[in-house]
C-alpha cells in the first residue's frame, strides 16, 4: 500500500456520483490540497446498500461488498470513501470477512465463479477520518488549507449512524456525543453548534425511506426542529444519503407536512471545498434541492 | 491429522492454590471438557522438576500441562516465575530431542477461572490430537 | 390445541376465541435461525427496554424492537415475520450500542427480514433496488441531468464505476444469480402485478 | 525407586456423592478395578463417604484390614481432605497416610455425558492415588505459637466491627486506615435503609468505641507496606504517612506537655490553600490543612502536603503552646507482629461518566447516588437541602436510574454483576425527597426491584405507598435542555410496551460499584486471590465466606463482593470470630510440607539458597564441607527449591520426587515401573 504517499482507491458508491457529483469532485480536489491522492476504483458498483440488500439477503450483501473490496485488493490499495452507507458495507464486510473464516470461505466460493478471491489485504477508511488522523492530515493541516474561512457561520454536524455505530466494532470512541467532525468543521472557521439529540438517525436508513416515506420524514423533521432551534445556518454531514434525506427531504416535508425549513445541507467535502476557495459552481451546489444561497452569502 | 477416536495420554501438574481450585470451579459450574487429561496436585508450579517432565515424556506421555497462578498471584510469591523460566529450557531440550515443544504447555488459570480451565482442557487436547501420538510412546511399546 | 367451544355460532366463537399462547404458535428453530443469520446472542435478552427507548422509530409507530426480541426468544416466527413493523427499523444501531446484554438487536431485525424474504414477505422497494443493481450495478443509477452536471464539473459523464465499465456487470449479475435474488425479486413483483 | 519400607496395605473408598458421581460413571467398575491394584487390600463404596457412617467405614476398615494407607475417591481434597484425614487418624493411622482422588469436581461433573471416558479416567485417578498412597510416610505437623494480636485493614463499618469484636475478645488489634479518619462509606451516607436511622448517629458511637477501646491501636493515615510470615506469625510493615500534625501523645514525646492537636481548627481558618473535599465528593471545599467533617475520629487535622505551600500560617495560628504542626515530618514505618489479619478495604463507584448515554459530568443535574447522600445530608455541603447543581433550585421531579452500569455486559466501565444495594438505596432516596420536598415526585426506572433482605420488600411496599412512581424500563439515554438544564429521560415502559420520554429536574444514577484500585496490591501482599470480577476471593462461597485460601487471612465487607451494611457487619463478625480462633487456641499446626536436605546428595552448590522466596535456606559447614540447611519455621513448602536442585538433594515432604514420579508412572505405565 502506497500509504506513505497517501494514495487511496476512491470508492464512489451511488448517490454521490449520480445525484451530488459535487461531493465527488470536491473530495478529489480538497483531499489533493492536504496531500491525499484519490484514484478511481474502476468497475466498482453499489456498495451494496446495507439497508436494501442486507435486509433481504445478507449473503448477497457480503458477496457484492467483497467484490468491490477485491477490486481494491487488486490495486493493492486501501479504500477511502465519502458515504456512511458505503462505509457500513465496505468497511464492515471487510472487517467481518477478515475475522470470520466460515463467512469468508462462503463468500470466496461465490467469488470464484467470477474469478475473484477475497484476501483481506487492505483496509477501508472514511475520507473524514483521514482528514482527522494526524498521521494522514489532521485538524491543523486541514485548517492550514483553508483560504476562505467560514467565519461567522453556525453549522450543525450530523454524524450519521453507519460510520460510527455499532461503536464496539468501530474505532471512533464515544458514539453518544462525538466531537471530532465538529473539530473538523471548526478547523474551517465555522462554529459547530451543539443541538439536541445530535446522534439521532436522519430517518432514511434500513430501507425505511422507500418503505414508509412519511415515517422516515417524520424522523428527519425532528432533527430539523432541533437544528433550527439552535440557529444553524447549515447542516453538514459525511454521507450523501443523509444529505439526500435532509436536502430532498425538506422539499418532501414541505409537500407532505406543510412545514418549511430551508436549511442548506452540505456534505463536509463541499463545505471544505468552499473553505478552500472553490466556487459554488465547481461544487454543483445548484443541484441541491434546498438553495444554498443564504449560507453562501455569509461567506462569499 | 489425528484419529478422532484416539485418546491421547496427557498429564498435568497443577498448583493447589490456583489451577486446582479453578479446575474444581469448572466442576462446580459443570463445564464439560474432554476426559483425556489426568491431573496431579502439587503445591506450586515452582515444585515442577524438569525431570518430572522428561520422565513423563519418557514414559510415553503424548502431552503435558503445567498450570499455576497468574504472575503476581503466586501463593508463594514467585514460584510460577521460576517455573516459567524453567519451561523455556525444557521446551528447548524437547525440541532438541525431536519432540514438538507444543506437547508441553504452561498455562495460568486462577481459582476463579473455571471457564478458562475448560477452555485450556479443550485446547490442550486439541493440540495434542493434532500432533498425534508421541514418537516416544511408540518406542515405549 | 385451542379448546373447541361448540357454541354453534362461528361469530361468537371467533369473538371469544381463547388467546393463550400455544406451543403450535411457535417454531422452536426460529430463535436458532435468527441467531445464525444475525450472529448475535439474541436469546440473552432480558427485556429491559433500552432498545425501544433508544429507537427513533418507536415513538412514531407501533414498532417495538423489544417485542421482536421477545418473539425471537419465544419462537413466534409467524407473528414476527408478518408484522409490517418489521420494516420500520432504520438500522441506526442506537439500540445495539446501548443494549446492556451486549446483543445487537439491529442485526436481529436484519436476520428476521432475511428470514421473512424466504417466505416472500418483503416490501417492494427492496426488490426494485435489486432490479436496478442487476441492470446498472447501482442502486441509484445516473441520469441525464446529472450527466451534464458532471460534465460541467470536469468529471466524466458517467462515473468510473460499472457505469463506465459495463464489462464488470456480468460479474455482479453472476453473484446475484448465484443466490437467485433477481429471479425471486422478479417473481414476487410479477405475482403482485407490479 | 520405591522407598516403602513396609508392605503397602491400602484401602480404597469410593463415594457416590448421591448421584453426583454415581450418575456419571460406574462406581462398581472402579471398585473392582481398585481391587486389582498392587497393595490394595480392600475397596469399598458408599453413598456419602463424608457422612458419619461413611467415615466409620474407613475407621473400621483400617482396623479390620490393618491398613497403612487410605485412598478416598470422591470430591476435591480442597473440600474434604481435612475430613478424611481425621477419619484416618481416628482409625489409628498417621493422618498423612491419606490420599484423595478427585473423581467428582474433576471428573463426574465435567464429563457428565461420557460414561466410559469418565469411568476410565476415574480408574486412572484411583491408580495414581494408590501409587502415591503406597509411598506415603508418617509426618508430624509442625505446631507454631500464634501471636496474640490481629490486624484489620480498612476502617469502614466492616473493619471497625471486626476490630471491635477482636478487641472485645481480648485480642490486641491494629486497625489500619489509609484515610485521615475512620468510618468509610457509611459515614458519607445520610440515612440507612430499611430502618432509615441516621447513618452518622449509629456509626459515631462505634467510631468512638473504636477510638477508645484499650485493645485497639488505631492507625489512621496509614497503609500496609509489606507483609511477611504466615498464620500465627505475620510481620506487617506499616507506612504512617506524614500527617504534619502531632497527636497529644506525640507532642508529649517531644516534650511539649499539654500540646498536640486538639481539633480547634484555628489552623484551617488561616490556611490560604483551598481544595475540593473528597469526602464531599468535591462538592465542598477544604483547606490544605483539614479534617473531612466535624465527626472525624481521631479529631486530628491533617496537612495535605501535595497542595500545602508551606507558608507557615497554620503553625503560627496553632501557637507555641500546642505546637501541633510540624511541616517537616516525613513518612515513618512501623512493624507489627500479628497472628491473623482481616481485610476490609471496601469499594468505589465505577466512573459512571464512562456510560456516555447518561451524560454524567456532561450534564450538571445528573448526579450519583453517593452525591445524593451528601446533598440530602444535614451535615453535607448544602446543609441537607437537595438542590440542583446547575442553579441551586429545588428539584421536583427526580429520576432514579437503577442498574446504572450494573448487570451490564458491554465491558468498559460496566459490570456484569448486580451491585446489590442500589435498588434499596434508591428506594430510600425516593422516600427522602418525598419527605423533604413537598410535592416532589421520584421516578424510579428499574428492571427488577431486588429487595430481598429482612424488611426490605416491606420497605418497597412503603415507598410505593408513599407515592413514588415505578417505571419498569432501563434508561436508554438522557438529553439535557441547554437553557433550563432539565433532563429528558428516554426509556420504554416495558409493561405498557410504550416508549417514554419524561422531563426531570434532576437525575440520580445508581452507579455500579467496583473494587478499590489498591485492592490489587493489597491482595498480592496478603496472597489472596481475586474472583473474576476483581473482588477478593473467599475460600468457599457458601462454607467459608470469610476465609481465604491463605491461612490466617480473612475478609469482611464489600471488598469480598457487593453487600449492604447488615451483611457487611455480619460478615465482619464472622471474620473476627474466625480470626480469633487460632489466636485463642494459641498455636496452629502447619502442614509439614517443608523441604529437607538429603545431606549425602547435597553438593553444596548453593543454587537453591537464592531460589527460596522466604530465605529459608542457608549453606552451612558440616563435616568439613558445605551443605544446605533448611530453617523449617521459614519454609512454606512451595517446593521451588526441590524443583531445582540438580542433585535431587532436596526432599519435599508429602510431595517427594519419588512420590510424584510414582504418580506419573502409575498413569503412563499403568503402574508398571515401581
Ligand atoms: C449511595 C449509597 C447508599 C448506601 N446506602 C446504604 C444504606 O442505606 N444501607 C445499607 O445497609 N447500605 C448502604 N450502602 C452500602 C454501604 O455503603 C456498604 O455496605 C458499606 O459501606 C460497606 O462497608 P465496608 O466497611 O465494607 O467498606 P467501606 O465503607 O468502603 O470501608 C472501607 C475502608 O477501608 C479503607 N481502605 C481502603 N483501602 C485501604 C488500604 N489499602 N489500606 C487501609 N485502608 C483502606 C477505606 O478508606 C475505608 O475507610 C450504600 C452505598 C451507597 C454507594
Ligand atoms: C427448596 C430450597 C432450595 C434451596 N437451595 C439453596 C441453594 O441452592 N443455595 C443456597 O445457598 N441456599 C439454598 N436454600 C436455602 C438454605 O436451605 C438455607 O439458607 C439454609 O439451609 C439455612 O440454614 P440454617 O442452619 O439457618 O437453617 P436449617 O437448615 O433450617 O437448620 C435449622 C436446624 O435447627 C433444628 N431446630 C429447629 N428448631 C429446633 C429446636 N427448637 N431445638 C433444636 N433444634 C431445632 C432443625 O431441626 C434444623 O436441623 C434453599 C432452600 C430451599 C427451601
Ligand atoms: S436492550 Fe437488549 S436486553 Fe434490553 S430489551 Fe433490548 S435487546 Fe433485550
Ligand atoms: S437500529 Fe432499528 S431498532 Fe434499533 S434503535 Fe435504530 S431504528 Fe430502532
Ligand atoms: S465425600 Fe465429597 S463426594 Fe462424597 S458425599 Fe461427601 S461431598 Fe460428596
Ligand atoms: S493543628 Fe493546632 S490549630 Fe490546627 S486544629 Fe490542631 S490544635 Fe488546632
Ligand atoms: S503551611 Fe500549608 S497547611 Fe499551613 S497554612 Fe500554609 S498552606 Fe496551609
Ligand atoms: S441492586 Fe438493584 S439497582 Fe443495583 S444492580 Fe442490583 S438490580 Fe440493579
Ligand atoms: S541446590 Fe541442591 S545440591 Fe545445591 S546446595 Fe541446594 S540442596 Fe545442595
Ligand atoms: S520449599 Fe524450598 S523454596 Fe519453598 S519455602 Fe521451603 S525452602 Fe523455600
PDB file of C-alpha atoms in Angstrom, chain A residues 49-192:
ATOM      1  CA  UNK A  49     -26.844  -0.523   0.095  1.00  0.00           C
ATOM      2  CA  UNK A  50     -26.810  -2.077   3.559  1.00  0.00           C
ATOM      3  CA  UNK A  51     -30.463  -1.482   4.309  1.00  0.00           C
ATOM      4  CA  UNK A  52     -31.806  -2.610   0.979  1.00  0.00           C
ATOM      5  CA  UNK A  53     -29.575  -5.613   0.386  1.00  0.00           C
ATOM      6  CA  UNK A  54     -28.739  -6.571   3.944  1.00  0.00           C
ATOM      7  CA  UNK A  55     -32.429  -6.724   4.703  1.00  0.00           C
ATOM      8  CA  UNK A  56     -33.259  -9.353   2.164  1.00  0.00           C
ATOM      9  CA  UNK A  57     -30.170 -11.483   1.852  1.00  0.00           C
ATOM     10  CA  UNK A  58     -27.044 -10.853   3.877  1.00  0.00           C
ATOM     11  CA  UNK A  59     -25.098 -13.363   1.813  1.00  0.00           C
ATOM     12  CA  UNK A  60     -25.563 -11.294  -1.327  1.00  0.00           C
ATOM     13  CA  UNK A  61     -24.663  -8.242   0.707  1.00  0.00           C
ATOM     14  CA  UNK A  62     -21.379  -9.822   1.808  1.00  0.00           C
ATOM     15  CA  UNK A  63     -20.541 -11.082  -1.679  1.00  0.00           C
ATOM     16  CA  UNK A  64     -21.227  -7.839  -3.529  1.00  0.00           C
ATOM     17  CA  UNK A  65     -19.287  -5.812  -0.978  1.00  0.00           C
ATOM     18  CA  UNK A  66     -16.454  -8.321  -1.211  1.00  0.00           C
ATOM     19  CA  UNK A  67     -16.393  -7.874  -4.980  1.00  0.00           C
ATOM     20  CA  UNK A  68     -15.778  -4.159  -4.500  1.00  0.00           C
ATOM     21  CA  UNK A  69     -13.096  -4.910  -1.929  1.00  0.00           C
ATOM     22  CA  UNK A  70     -11.319  -7.311  -4.264  1.00  0.00           C
ATOM     23  CA  UNK A  71     -11.118  -4.575  -6.922  1.00  0.00           C
ATOM     24  CA  UNK A  72      -9.094  -2.524  -4.447  1.00  0.00           C
ATOM     25  CA  UNK A  73      -7.068  -5.534  -3.356  1.00  0.00           C
ATOM     26  CA  UNK A  74      -6.124  -5.947  -6.988  1.00  0.00           C
ATOM     27  CA  UNK A  75      -4.902  -2.335  -6.981  1.00  0.00           C
ATOM     28  CA  UNK A  76      -3.089  -3.160  -3.758  1.00  0.00           C
ATOM     29  CA  UNK A  77      -4.501  -0.035  -2.223  1.00  0.00           C
ATOM     30  CA  UNK A  78      -6.610   0.904   0.798  1.00  0.00           C
ATOM     31  CA  UNK A  79     -10.078   2.200   0.035  1.00  0.00           C
ATOM     32  CA  UNK A  80     -11.372   5.575   1.047  1.00  0.00           C
ATOM     33  CA  UNK A  81     -14.941   6.672   0.624  1.00  0.00           C
ATOM     34  CA  UNK A  82     -17.258   9.558   1.438  1.00  0.00           C
ATOM     35  CA  UNK A  83     -20.527   7.879   2.363  1.00  0.00           C
ATOM     36  CA  UNK A  84     -21.580   6.300   5.651  1.00  0.00           C
ATOM     37  CA  UNK A  85     -23.706   3.698   3.903  1.00  0.00           C
ATOM     38  CA  UNK A  86     -20.715   2.653   1.821  1.00  0.00           C
ATOM     39  CA  UNK A  87     -18.618   2.638   4.977  1.00  0.00           C
ATOM     40  CA  UNK A  88     -21.032   0.261   6.630  1.00  0.00           C
ATOM     41  CA  UNK A  89     -20.949  -2.129   3.668  1.00  0.00           C
ATOM     42  CA  UNK A  90     -17.344  -1.906   2.644  1.00  0.00           C
ATOM     43  CA  UNK A  91     -15.645  -1.404   5.990  1.00  0.00           C
ATOM     44  CA  UNK A  92     -17.845  -3.808   7.861  1.00  0.00           C
ATOM     45  CA  UNK A  93     -17.779  -6.628   5.332  1.00  0.00           C
ATOM     46  CA  UNK A  94     -14.006  -6.265   5.135  1.00  0.00           C
ATOM     47  CA  UNK A  95     -13.875  -6.490   8.925  1.00  0.00           C
ATOM     48  CA  UNK A  96     -16.244  -9.444   9.155  1.00  0.00           C
ATOM     49  CA  UNK A  97     -14.605 -11.444   6.416  1.00  0.00           C
ATOM     50  CA  UNK A  98     -11.186 -10.846   7.895  1.00  0.00           C
ATOM     51  CA  UNK A  99     -12.335 -12.272  11.221  1.00  0.00           C
ATOM     52  CA  UNK A 100     -14.831 -14.958  10.252  1.00  0.00           C
ATOM     53  CA  UNK A 101     -13.317 -17.867   8.335  1.00  0.00           C
ATOM     54  CA  UNK A 102     -16.617 -19.541   7.679  1.00  0.00           C
ATOM     55  CA  UNK A 103     -18.175 -16.492   6.064  1.00  0.00           C
ATOM     56  CA  UNK A 104     -15.012 -15.752   4.141  1.00  0.00           C
ATOM     57  CA  UNK A 105     -14.915 -19.256   2.702  1.00  0.00           C
ATOM     58  CA  UNK A 106     -18.576 -18.966   1.725  1.00  0.00           C
ATOM     59  CA  UNK A 107     -18.013 -15.643   0.014  1.00  0.00           C
ATOM     60  CA  UNK A 108     -14.925 -16.869  -1.776  1.00  0.00           C
ATOM     61  CA  UNK A 109     -16.840 -19.820  -3.129  1.00  0.00           C
ATOM     62  CA  UNK A 110     -19.173 -17.409  -4.880  1.00  0.00           C
ATOM     63  CA  UNK A 111     -16.403 -15.051  -5.934  1.00  0.00           C
ATOM     64  CA  UNK A 112     -14.634 -17.977  -7.556  1.00  0.00           C
ATOM     65  CA  UNK A 113     -17.434 -18.011 -10.126  1.00  0.00           C
ATOM     66  CA  UNK A 114     -16.303 -14.562 -11.198  1.00  0.00           C
ATOM     67  CA  UNK A 115     -12.587 -15.347 -10.865  1.00  0.00           C
ATOM     68  CA  UNK A 116     -12.054 -13.361  -7.733  1.00  0.00           C
ATOM     69  CA  UNK A 117     -10.827 -14.106  -4.245  1.00  0.00           C
ATOM     70  CA  UNK A 118     -11.171 -12.013  -1.114  1.00  0.00           C
ATOM     71  CA  UNK A 119      -7.805 -11.948   0.606  1.00  0.00           C
ATOM     72  CA  UNK A 120      -8.295  -9.382   3.339  1.00  0.00           C
ATOM     73  CA  UNK A 121      -5.185  -7.475   2.386  1.00  0.00           C
ATOM     74  CA  UNK A 122      -6.460  -3.900   2.546  1.00  0.00           C
ATOM     75  CA  UNK A 123      -8.171  -1.518   4.912  1.00  0.00           C
ATOM     76  CA  UNK A 124     -11.095   0.829   4.445  1.00  0.00           C
ATOM     77  CA  UNK A 125     -11.314   4.432   5.622  1.00  0.00           C
ATOM     78  CA  UNK A 126     -13.829   7.217   5.501  1.00  0.00           C
ATOM     79  CA  UNK A 127     -12.214  10.291   3.989  1.00  0.00           C
ATOM     80  CA  UNK A 128     -13.354  12.320   7.014  1.00  0.00           C
ATOM     81  CA  UNK A 129     -11.374  10.101   9.362  1.00  0.00           C
ATOM     82  CA  UNK A 130      -8.316  10.529   7.157  1.00  0.00           C
ATOM     83  CA  UNK A 131      -8.764  14.273   7.481  1.00  0.00           C
ATOM     84  CA  UNK A 132      -8.914  13.886  11.229  1.00  0.00           C
ATOM     85  CA  UNK A 133      -5.999  11.474  11.513  1.00  0.00           C
ATOM     86  CA  UNK A 134      -2.859  13.484  12.317  1.00  0.00           C
ATOM     87  CA  UNK A 135      -0.721  10.821  10.633  1.00  0.00           C
ATOM     88  CA  UNK A 136      -2.503  11.458   7.325  1.00  0.00           C
ATOM     89  CA  UNK A 137      -3.749  15.019   7.573  1.00  0.00           C
ATOM     90  CA  UNK A 138      -5.042  16.182  10.941  1.00  0.00           C
ATOM     91  CA  UNK A 139      -7.042  19.173  12.068  1.00  0.00           C
ATOM     92  CA  UNK A 140      -4.117  21.589  11.870  1.00  0.00           C
ATOM     93  CA  UNK A 141      -3.129  20.717   8.345  1.00  0.00           C
ATOM     94  CA  UNK A 142      -6.755  20.922   7.306  1.00  0.00           C
ATOM     95  CA  UNK A 143      -7.060  24.351   8.901  1.00  0.00           C
ATOM     96  CA  UNK A 144      -3.924  25.437   7.071  1.00  0.00           C
ATOM     97  CA  UNK A 145      -5.505  24.516   3.741  1.00  0.00           C
ATOM     98  CA  UNK A 146      -8.350  26.964   4.339  1.00  0.00           C
ATOM     99  CA  UNK A 147      -8.234  30.114   2.236  1.00  0.00           C
ATOM    100  CA  UNK A 148     -11.773  31.316   2.811  1.00  0.00           C
ATOM    101  CA  UNK A 149     -12.654  30.657   6.436  1.00  0.00           C
ATOM    102  CA  UNK A 150     -16.327  30.058   7.101  1.00  0.00           C
ATOM    103  CA  UNK A 151     -16.195  32.610   9.884  1.00  0.00           C
ATOM    104  CA  UNK A 152     -19.477  33.705  11.329  1.00  0.00           C
ATOM    105  CA  UNK A 153     -21.441  30.665  10.245  1.00  0.00           C
ATOM    106  CA  UNK A 154     -23.121  28.205  12.543  1.00  0.00           C
ATOM    107  CA  UNK A 155     -23.033  24.670  11.343  1.00  0.00           C
ATOM    108  CA  UNK A 156     -24.839  21.657  12.766  1.00  0.00           C
ATOM    109  CA  UNK A 157     -22.966  18.404  12.272  1.00  0.00           C
ATOM    110  CA  UNK A 158     -24.932  15.274  11.526  1.00  0.00           C
ATOM    111  CA  UNK A 159     -22.614  12.309  12.081  1.00  0.00           C
ATOM    112  CA  UNK A 160     -24.990   9.684  10.763  1.00  0.00           C
ATOM    113  CA  UNK A 161     -25.356   6.182  12.058  1.00  0.00           C
ATOM    114  CA  UNK A 162     -23.374   3.826   9.922  1.00  0.00           C
ATOM    115  CA  UNK A 163     -19.999   5.439  10.249  1.00  0.00           C
ATOM    116  CA  UNK A 164     -19.590   5.093  14.000  1.00  0.00           C
ATOM    117  CA  UNK A 165     -22.179   2.583  15.152  1.00  0.00           C
ATOM    118  CA  UNK A 166     -22.149  -0.090  16.406  1.00  0.00           C
ATOM    119  CA  UNK A 167     -19.447   1.600  18.419  1.00  0.00           C
ATOM    120  CA  UNK A 168     -17.885  -1.507  19.826  1.00  0.00           C
ATOM    121  CA  UNK A 169     -16.695  -2.797  16.473  1.00  0.00           C
ATOM    122  CA  UNK A 170     -15.594   0.578  15.238  1.00  0.00           C
ATOM    123  CA  UNK A 171     -12.712   2.704  16.439  1.00  0.00           C
ATOM    124  CA  UNK A 172     -14.260   6.131  16.807  1.00  0.00           C
ATOM    125  CA  UNK A 173     -14.716   6.163  20.573  1.00  0.00           C
ATOM    126  CA  UNK A 174     -17.710   7.947  22.042  1.00  0.00           C
ATOM    127  CA  UNK A 175     -20.815   7.393  19.920  1.00  0.00           C
ATOM    128  CA  UNK A 176     -23.139   9.331  22.205  1.00  0.00           C
ATOM    129  CA  UNK A 177     -21.597  12.750  21.952  1.00  0.00           C
ATOM    130  CA  UNK A 178     -18.756  12.648  19.438  1.00  0.00           C
ATOM    131  CA  UNK A 179     -16.915  15.878  18.658  1.00  0.00           C
ATOM    132  CA  UNK A 180     -14.331  15.006  16.048  1.00  0.00           C
ATOM    133  CA  UNK A 181     -16.276  16.137  12.993  1.00  0.00           C
ATOM    134  CA  UNK A 182     -17.221  19.252  14.948  1.00  0.00           C
ATOM    135  CA  UNK A 183     -13.483  19.826  15.313  1.00  0.00           C
ATOM    136  CA  UNK A 184     -13.045  19.445  11.568  1.00  0.00           C
ATOM    137  CA  UNK A 185     -15.828  21.971  10.990  1.00  0.00           C
ATOM    138  CA  UNK A 186     -14.249  24.410  13.413  1.00  0.00           C
ATOM    139  CA  UNK A 187     -10.968  23.984  11.574  1.00  0.00           C
ATOM    140  CA  UNK A 188     -12.753  25.609   8.633  1.00  0.00           C
ATOM    141  CA  UNK A 189     -13.503  28.646  10.769  1.00  0.00           C
ATOM    142  CA  UNK A 190     -17.180  27.917  11.337  1.00  0.00           C
ATOM    143  CA  UNK A 191     -18.887  27.473  14.666  1.00  0.00           C
ATOM    144  CA  UNK A 192     -20.031  23.892  15.164  1.00  0.00           C
TER     145      UNK A 192
END
